């Protein structure tokens, strides 16, 4: 049986940092997760904020320390590549100012 090869299917979720109202308080540490379903499963992750690549050894998780109001409405994107192609998904940060 031959397995079908396909580009990653990507989902991005906020893992922690949300307050009870679903917003991110200013000064919080935010963890975002990137899940990719792909075949072949050998994938590479890249993270971006507002189309600017983030430098670092990030894989399935991105941690943003001490978010501020400048992060409000920022678009955090996870891009995943495998031998077949690439896919991406993003989340918009909703920062509540103190």
mmCIF file of N, CA and C in Angstrom:
data_model
loop_
_atom_site.group_PDB
_atom_site.id
_atom_site.type_symbol
_atom_site.label_atom_id
_atom_site.label_comp_id
_atom_site.label_asym_id
_atom_site.label_seq_id
_atom_site.Cartn_x
_atom_site.Cartn_y
_atom_site.Cartn_z
ATOM 1 N N UNK A 1 0.842 -1.188 0.000
ATOM 2 C CA UNK A 1 0.000 0.000 0.000
ATOM 3 C C UNK A 1 0.886 1.249 0.000
ATOM 4 N N UNK A 2 0.602 2.153 -0.893
ATOM 5 C CA UNK A 2 1.364 3.391 -0.981
ATOM 6 C C UNK A 2 0.622 4.491 -0.232
ATOM 7 N N UNK A 3 1.355 5.150 0.665
ATOM 8 C CA UNK A 3 0.747 6.270 1.386
ATOM 9 C C UNK A 3 0.787 7.520 0.512
ATOM 10 N N UNK A 4 -0.284 8.257 0.552
ATOM 11 C CA UNK A 4 -0.359 9.502 -0.205
ATOM 12 C C UNK A 4 0.499 10.558 0.476
ATOM 13 N N UNK A 5 1.326 11.212 -0.286
ATOM 14 C CA UNK A 5 2.155 12.293 0.264
ATOM 15 C C UNK A 5 1.415 13.604 0.093
ATOM 16 N N UNK A 6 1.491 14.431 1.124
ATOM 17 C CA UNK A 6 0.792 15.715 1.053
ATOM 18 C C UNK A 6 1.524 16.763 1.877
ATOM 19 N N UNK A 7 1.311 18.016 1.474
ATOM 20 C CA UNK A 7 1.889 19.157 2.199
ATOM 21 C C UNK A 7 1.241 19.251 3.575
ATOM 22 N N UNK A 8 1.900 19.920 4.512
ATOM 23 C CA UNK A 8 1.352 20.019 5.872
ATOM 24 C C UNK A 8 -0.001 20.719 5.938
ATOM 25 N N UNK A 9 -0.853 20.215 6.808
ATOM 26 C CA UNK A 9 -2.080 20.921 7.196
ATOM 27 C C UNK A 9 -1.776 21.505 8.569
ATOM 28 N N UNK A 10 -1.884 22.820 8.699
ATOM 29 C CA UNK A 10 -1.364 23.521 9.874
ATOM 30 C C UNK A 10 -2.494 24.152 10.684
ATOM 31 N N UNK A 11 -2.394 24.038 12.016
ATOM 32 C CA UNK A 11 -3.287 24.766 12.919
ATOM 33 C C UNK A 11 -2.438 25.461 13.972
ATOM 34 N N UNK A 12 -2.815 26.698 14.301
ATOM 35 C CA UNK A 12 -2.120 27.488 15.320
ATOM 36 C C UNK A 12 -3.115 27.796 16.437
ATOM 37 N N UNK A 13 -2.700 27.541 17.676
ATOM 38 C CA UNK A 13 -3.563 27.814 18.824
ATOM 39 C C UNK A 13 -2.777 28.534 19.913
ATOM 40 N N UNK A 14 -3.496 29.336 20.695
ATOM 41 C CA UNK A 14 -2.899 29.965 21.875
ATOM 42 C C UNK A 14 -2.998 28.945 23.004
ATOM 43 N N UNK A 15 -1.843 28.484 23.492
ATOM 44 C CA UNK A 15 -1.806 27.442 24.522
ATOM 45 C C UNK A 15 -1.959 28.008 25.923
ATOM 46 N N UNK A 16 -1.357 29.168 26.170
ATOM 47 C CA UNK A 16 -1.494 29.791 27.490
ATOM 48 C C UNK A 16 -1.254 31.282 27.374
ATOM 49 N N UNK A 17 -1.748 32.011 28.364
ATOM 50 C CA UNK A 17 -1.587 33.454 28.382
ATOM 51 C C UNK A 17 -2.905 34.189 28.282
ATOM 52 N N UNK A 18 -3.982 33.465 27.929
ATOM 53 C CA UNK A 18 -5.282 34.118 27.826
ATOM 54 C C UNK A 18 -5.894 34.326 29.199
ATOM 55 N N UNK A 19 -6.555 35.462 29.379
ATOM 56 C CA UNK A 19 -7.299 35.691 30.614
ATOM 57 C C UNK A 19 -8.685 35.079 30.455
ATOM 58 N N UNK A 20 -9.505 35.177 31.488
ATOM 59 C CA UNK A 20 -10.828 34.575 31.441
ATOM 60 C C UNK A 20 -11.727 35.169 30.364
ATOM 61 N N UNK A 21 -11.441 36.406 29.942
ATOM 62 C CA UNK A 21 -12.273 37.017 28.894
ATOM 63 C C UNK A 21 -11.766 36.691 27.492
ATOM 64 N N UNK A 22 -10.763 35.808 27.394
ATOM 65 C CA UNK A 22 -10.265 35.396 26.089
ATOM 66 C C UNK A 22 -9.253 36.334 25.469
ATOM 67 N N UNK A 23 -8.863 37.378 26.214
ATOM 68 C CA UNK A 23 -7.850 38.303 25.715
ATOM 69 C C UNK A 23 -6.540 38.045 26.442
ATOM 70 N N UNK A 24 -5.469 38.617 25.928
ATOM 71 C CA UNK A 24 -4.146 38.442 26.515
ATOM 72 C C UNK A 24 -3.802 39.709 27.287
ATOM 73 N N UNK A 25 -3.596 39.597 28.613
ATOM 74 C CA UNK A 25 -3.251 40.809 29.366
ATOM 75 C C UNK A 25 -1.856 41.310 29.022
ATOM 76 N N UNK A 26 -1.706 42.628 28.977
ATOM 77 C CA UNK A 26 -0.397 43.231 28.732
ATOM 78 C C UNK A 26 0.567 42.752 29.809
ATOM 79 N N UNK A 27 1.791 42.401 29.401
ATOM 80 C CA UNK A 27 2.798 41.911 30.334
ATOM 81 C C UNK A 27 2.813 40.405 30.489
ATOM 82 N N UNK A 28 1.867 39.719 29.879
ATOM 83 C CA UNK A 28 1.787 38.263 30.016
ATOM 84 C C UNK A 28 2.824 37.564 29.149
ATOM 85 N N UNK A 29 3.060 36.295 29.488
ATOM 86 C CA UNK A 29 3.829 35.408 28.627
ATOM 87 C C UNK A 29 2.816 34.583 27.844
ATOM 88 N N UNK A 30 2.971 34.551 26.536
ATOM 89 C CA UNK A 30 2.014 33.857 25.671
ATOM 90 C C UNK A 30 2.718 32.680 25.003
ATOM 91 N N UNK A 31 2.078 31.533 25.066
ATOM 92 C CA UNK A 31 2.578 30.344 24.366
ATOM 93 C C UNK A 31 1.628 30.006 23.234
ATOM 94 N N UNK A 32 2.186 29.880 22.027
ATOM 95 C CA UNK A 32 1.402 29.482 20.869
ATOM 96 C C UNK A 32 1.914 28.140 20.364
ATOM 97 N N UNK A 33 0.986 27.306 19.951
ATOM 98 C CA UNK A 33 1.358 26.005 19.433
ATOM 99 C C UNK A 33 1.038 25.908 17.955
ATOM 100 N N UNK A 34 1.872 25.167 17.244
ATOM 101 C CA UNK A 34 1.690 24.950 15.816
ATOM 102 C C UNK A 34 1.652 23.444 15.585
ATOM 103 N N UNK A 35 0.520 22.948 15.116
ATOM 104 C CA UNK A 35 0.377 21.519 14.848
ATOM 105 C C UNK A 35 0.318 21.307 13.346
ATOM 106 N N UNK A 36 1.131 20.361 12.867
ATOM 107 C CA UNK A 36 1.147 20.064 11.433
ATOM 108 C C UNK A 36 0.883 18.584 11.215
ATOM 109 N N UNK A 37 -0.056 18.318 10.327
ATOM 110 C CA UNK A 37 -0.331 16.961 9.874
ATOM 111 C C UNK A 37 0.234 16.875 8.461
ATOM 112 N N UNK A 38 1.258 16.037 8.264
ATOM 113 C CA UNK A 38 1.944 16.016 6.975
ATOM 114 C C UNK A 38 2.466 14.618 6.660
ATOM 115 N N UNK A 39 2.630 14.352 5.380
ATOM 116 C CA UNK A 39 3.298 13.135 4.935
ATOM 117 C C UNK A 39 4.111 13.489 3.697
ATOM 118 N N UNK A 40 5.435 13.431 3.745
ATOM 119 C CA UNK A 40 6.231 12.881 4.837
ATOM 120 C C UNK A 40 6.207 13.748 6.094
ATOM 121 N N UNK A 41 6.457 13.100 7.222
ATOM 122 C CA UNK A 41 6.354 13.777 8.519
ATOM 123 C C UNK A 41 7.600 14.574 8.874
ATOM 124 N N UNK A 42 8.623 14.532 8.055
ATOM 125 C CA UNK A 42 9.838 15.320 8.291
ATOM 126 C C UNK A 42 9.546 16.760 7.875
ATOM 127 N N UNK A 43 9.249 17.611 8.870
ATOM 128 C CA UNK A 43 8.821 18.981 8.585
ATOM 129 C C UNK A 43 9.746 19.994 9.251
ATOM 130 N N UNK A 44 9.735 21.202 8.727
ATOM 131 C CA UNK A 44 10.489 22.315 9.302
ATOM 132 C C UNK A 44 9.499 23.438 9.606
ATOM 133 N N UNK A 45 9.680 24.074 10.756
ATOM 134 C CA UNK A 45 8.783 25.140 11.211
ATOM 135 C C UNK A 45 9.465 26.485 11.099
ATOM 136 N N UNK A 46 8.691 27.518 10.730
ATOM 137 C CA UNK A 46 9.157 28.912 10.779
ATOM 138 C C UNK A 46 8.028 29.749 11.349
ATOM 139 N N UNK A 47 8.390 30.679 12.241
ATOM 140 C CA UNK A 47 7.409 31.573 12.861
ATOM 141 C C UNK A 47 7.643 32.997 12.400
ATOM 142 N N UNK A 48 6.562 33.760 12.284
ATOM 143 C CA UNK A 48 6.619 35.161 11.857
ATOM 144 C C UNK A 48 5.684 35.982 12.741
ATOM 145 N N UNK A 49 6.041 37.233 12.958
ATOM 146 C CA UNK A 49 5.110 38.213 13.518
ATOM 147 C C UNK A 49 5.018 39.341 12.498
ATOM 148 N N UNK A 50 3.799 39.574 12.015
ATOM 149 C CA UNK A 50 3.564 40.592 10.981
ATOM 150 C C UNK A 50 4.534 40.436 9.808
ATOM 151 N N UNK A 51 4.670 39.207 9.330
ATOM 152 C CA UNK A 51 5.508 38.858 8.177
ATOM 153 C C UNK A 51 7.008 38.974 8.437
ATOM 154 N N UNK A 52 7.420 39.331 9.664
ATOM 155 C CA UNK A 52 8.846 39.385 9.999
ATOM 156 C C UNK A 52 9.244 38.034 10.587
ATOM 157 N N UNK A 53 10.244 37.346 9.986
ATOM 158 C CA UNK A 53 10.637 36.048 10.533
ATOM 159 C C UNK A 53 11.256 36.189 11.922
ATOM 160 N N UNK A 54 10.911 35.261 12.806
ATOM 161 C CA UNK A 54 11.484 35.240 14.145
ATOM 162 C C UNK A 54 12.705 34.332 14.131
ATOM 163 N N UNK A 55 13.801 34.845 14.653
ATOM 164 C CA UNK A 55 15.042 34.085 14.692
ATOM 165 C C UNK A 55 15.073 33.300 16.002
ATOM 166 N N UNK A 56 15.379 32.034 15.897
ATOM 167 C CA UNK A 56 15.451 31.215 17.101
ATOM 168 C C UNK A 56 15.168 29.771 16.764
ATOM 169 N N UNK A 57 15.327 28.918 17.743
ATOM 170 C CA UNK A 57 15.160 27.490 17.549
ATOM 171 C C UNK A 57 13.723 27.097 17.867
ATOM 172 N N UNK A 58 12.785 27.640 17.115
ATOM 173 C CA UNK A 58 11.375 27.384 17.379
ATOM 174 C C UNK A 58 10.892 26.214 16.539
ATOM 175 N N UNK A 59 10.115 25.373 17.162
ATOM 176 C CA UNK A 59 9.521 24.260 16.417
ATOM 177 C C UNK A 59 8.012 24.362 16.567
ATOM 178 N N UNK A 60 7.430 23.460 17.340
ATOM 179 C CA UNK A 60 5.976 23.421 17.436
ATOM 180 C C UNK A 60 5.421 24.455 18.399
ATOM 181 N N UNK A 61 6.307 25.156 19.129
ATOM 182 C CA UNK A 61 5.824 26.106 20.124
ATOM 183 C C UNK A 61 6.617 27.406 20.070
ATOM 184 N N UNK A 62 5.891 28.502 20.225
ATOM 185 C CA UNK A 62 6.509 29.828 20.272
ATOM 186 C C UNK A 62 6.112 30.477 21.586
ATOM 187 N N UNK A 63 7.087 31.018 22.296
ATOM 188 C CA UNK A 63 6.811 31.715 23.555
ATOM 189 C C UNK A 63 7.171 33.180 23.374
ATOM 190 N N UNK A 64 6.201 34.050 23.626
ATOM 191 C CA UNK A 64 6.426 35.497 23.595
ATOM 192 C C UNK A 64 6.399 35.986 25.033
ATOM 193 N N UNK A 65 7.490 36.577 25.474
ATOM 194 C CA UNK A 65 7.607 37.061 26.847
ATOM 195 C C UNK A 65 7.173 38.520 26.930
ATOM 196 N N UNK A 66 6.440 38.855 27.988
ATOM 197 C CA UNK A 66 6.108 40.249 28.300
ATOM 198 C C UNK A 66 5.507 40.983 27.103
ATOM 199 N N UNK A 67 4.378 40.468 26.597
ATOM 200 C CA UNK A 67 3.736 41.133 25.459
ATOM 201 C C UNK A 67 3.238 42.516 25.871
ATOM 202 N N UNK A 68 3.267 43.438 24.937
ATOM 203 C CA UNK A 68 2.842 44.811 25.213
ATOM 204 C C UNK A 68 1.773 45.222 24.211
ATOM 205 N N UNK A 69 1.262 46.438 24.372
ATOM 206 C CA UNK A 69 0.219 46.919 23.472
ATOM 207 C C UNK A 69 0.693 46.989 22.030
ATOM 208 N N UNK A 70 2.009 47.025 21.804
ATOM 209 C CA UNK A 70 2.492 47.029 20.417
ATOM 210 C C UNK A 70 2.240 45.686 19.734
ATOM 211 N N UNK A 71 1.987 44.650 20.533
ATOM 212 C CA UNK A 71 1.647 43.340 19.964
ATOM 213 C C UNK A 71 0.160 43.221 19.633
ATOM 214 N N UNK A 72 -0.664 44.214 20.054
ATOM 215 C CA UNK A 72 -2.107 44.129 19.805
ATOM 216 C C UNK A 72 -2.371 44.094 18.302
ATOM 217 N N UNK A 73 -3.191 43.153 17.889
ATOM 218 C CA UNK A 73 -3.533 42.932 16.481
ATOM 219 C C UNK A 73 -2.357 42.443 15.639
ATOM 220 N N UNK A 74 -1.262 42.043 16.286
ATOM 221 C CA UNK A 74 -0.150 41.459 15.536
ATOM 222 C C UNK A 74 -0.587 40.091 15.012
ATOM 223 N N UNK A 75 -0.126 39.762 13.821
ATOM 224 C CA UNK A 75 -0.460 38.475 13.221
ATOM 225 C C UNK A 75 0.737 37.542 13.403
ATOM 226 N N UNK A 76 0.527 36.480 14.180
ATOM 227 C CA UNK A 76 1.559 35.473 14.417
ATOM 228 C C UNK A 76 1.274 34.312 13.477
ATOM 229 N N UNK A 77 2.274 33.989 12.652
ATOM 230 C CA UNK A 77 2.081 32.960 11.631
ATOM 231 C C UNK A 77 3.082 31.834 11.820
ATOM 232 N N UNK A 78 2.609 30.611 11.649
ATOM 233 C CA UNK A 78 3.465 29.432 11.634
ATOM 234 C C UNK A 78 3.441 28.871 10.217
ATOM 235 N N UNK A 79 4.632 28.700 9.664
ATOM 236 C CA UNK A 79 4.771 28.155 8.312
ATOM 237 C C UNK A 79 5.490 26.819 8.444
ATOM 238 N N UNK A 80 4.949 25.795 7.816
ATOM 239 C CA UNK A 80 5.514 24.449 7.922
ATOM 240 C C UNK A 80 5.812 23.921 6.524
ATOM 241 N N UNK A 81 7.044 23.395 6.354
ATOM 242 C CA UNK A 81 7.483 22.855 5.063
ATOM 243 C C UNK A 81 7.737 21.360 5.203
ATOM 244 N N UNK A 82 7.431 20.612 4.154
ATOM 245 C CA UNK A 82 7.958 19.262 4.010
ATOM 246 C C UNK A 82 8.378 19.090 2.555
ATOM 247 N N UNK A 83 8.731 17.866 2.158
ATOM 248 C CA UNK A 83 9.241 17.640 0.803
ATOM 249 C C UNK A 83 8.179 17.937 -0.263
ATOM 250 N N UNK A 84 6.914 17.882 0.090
ATOM 251 C CA UNK A 84 5.833 18.086 -0.883
ATOM 252 C C UNK A 84 5.519 19.567 -1.074
ATOM 253 N N UNK A 85 5.549 20.332 0.020
ATOM 254 C CA UNK A 85 5.201 21.744 -0.093
ATOM 255 C C UNK A 85 5.185 22.430 1.251
ATOM 256 N N UNK A 86 4.509 23.587 1.298
ATOM 257 C CA UNK A 86 4.428 24.335 2.551
ATOM 258 C C UNK A 86 3.005 24.817 2.765
ATOM 259 N N UNK A 87 2.675 24.984 4.038
ATOM 260 C CA UNK A 87 1.384 25.525 4.429
ATOM 261 C C UNK A 87 1.615 26.457 5.598
ATOM 262 N N UNK A 88 0.609 27.290 5.872
ATOM 263 C CA UNK A 88 0.746 28.230 6.980
ATOM 264 C C UNK A 88 -0.616 28.490 7.593
ATOM 265 N N UNK A 89 -0.572 28.921 8.832
ATOM 266 C CA UNK A 89 -1.780 29.313 9.548
ATOM 267 C C UNK A 89 -1.375 30.427 10.497
ATOM 268 N N UNK A 90 -2.314 31.299 10.851
ATOM 269 C CA UNK A 90 -1.963 32.423 11.717
ATOM 270 C C UNK A 90 -3.034 32.665 12.766
ATOM 271 N N UNK A 91 -2.642 33.424 13.783
ATOM 272 C CA UNK A 91 -3.517 33.891 14.852
ATOM 273 C C UNK A 91 -3.244 35.378 15.033
ATOM 274 N N UNK A 92 -4.288 36.135 15.296
ATOM 275 C CA UNK A 92 -4.127 37.556 15.595
ATOM 276 C C UNK A 92 -4.174 37.731 17.106
ATOM 277 N N UNK A 93 -3.184 38.431 17.658
ATOM 278 C CA UNK A 93 -3.104 38.634 19.107
ATOM 279 C C UNK A 93 -4.058 39.732 19.528
ATOM 280 N N UNK A 94 -4.777 39.476 20.604
ATOM 281 C CA UNK A 94 -5.720 40.446 21.180
ATOM 282 C C UNK A 94 -5.199 40.795 22.558
ATOM 283 N N UNK A 95 -4.444 41.888 22.642
ATOM 284 C CA UNK A 95 -3.810 42.302 23.901
ATOM 285 C C UNK A 95 -4.709 43.324 24.599
ATOM 286 N N UNK A 96 -5.023 43.069 25.866
ATOM 287 C CA UNK A 96 -5.798 44.053 26.624
ATOM 288 C C UNK A 96 -4.839 44.895 27.458
ATOM 289 N N UNK A 97 -4.922 46.209 27.295
ATOM 290 C CA UNK A 97 -4.050 47.132 28.024
ATOM 291 C C UNK A 97 -4.556 47.272 29.454
ATOM 292 N N UNK A 98 -3.609 47.456 30.365
ATOM 293 C CA UNK A 98 -3.966 47.598 31.772
ATOM 294 C C UNK A 98 -4.598 48.938 32.029
#
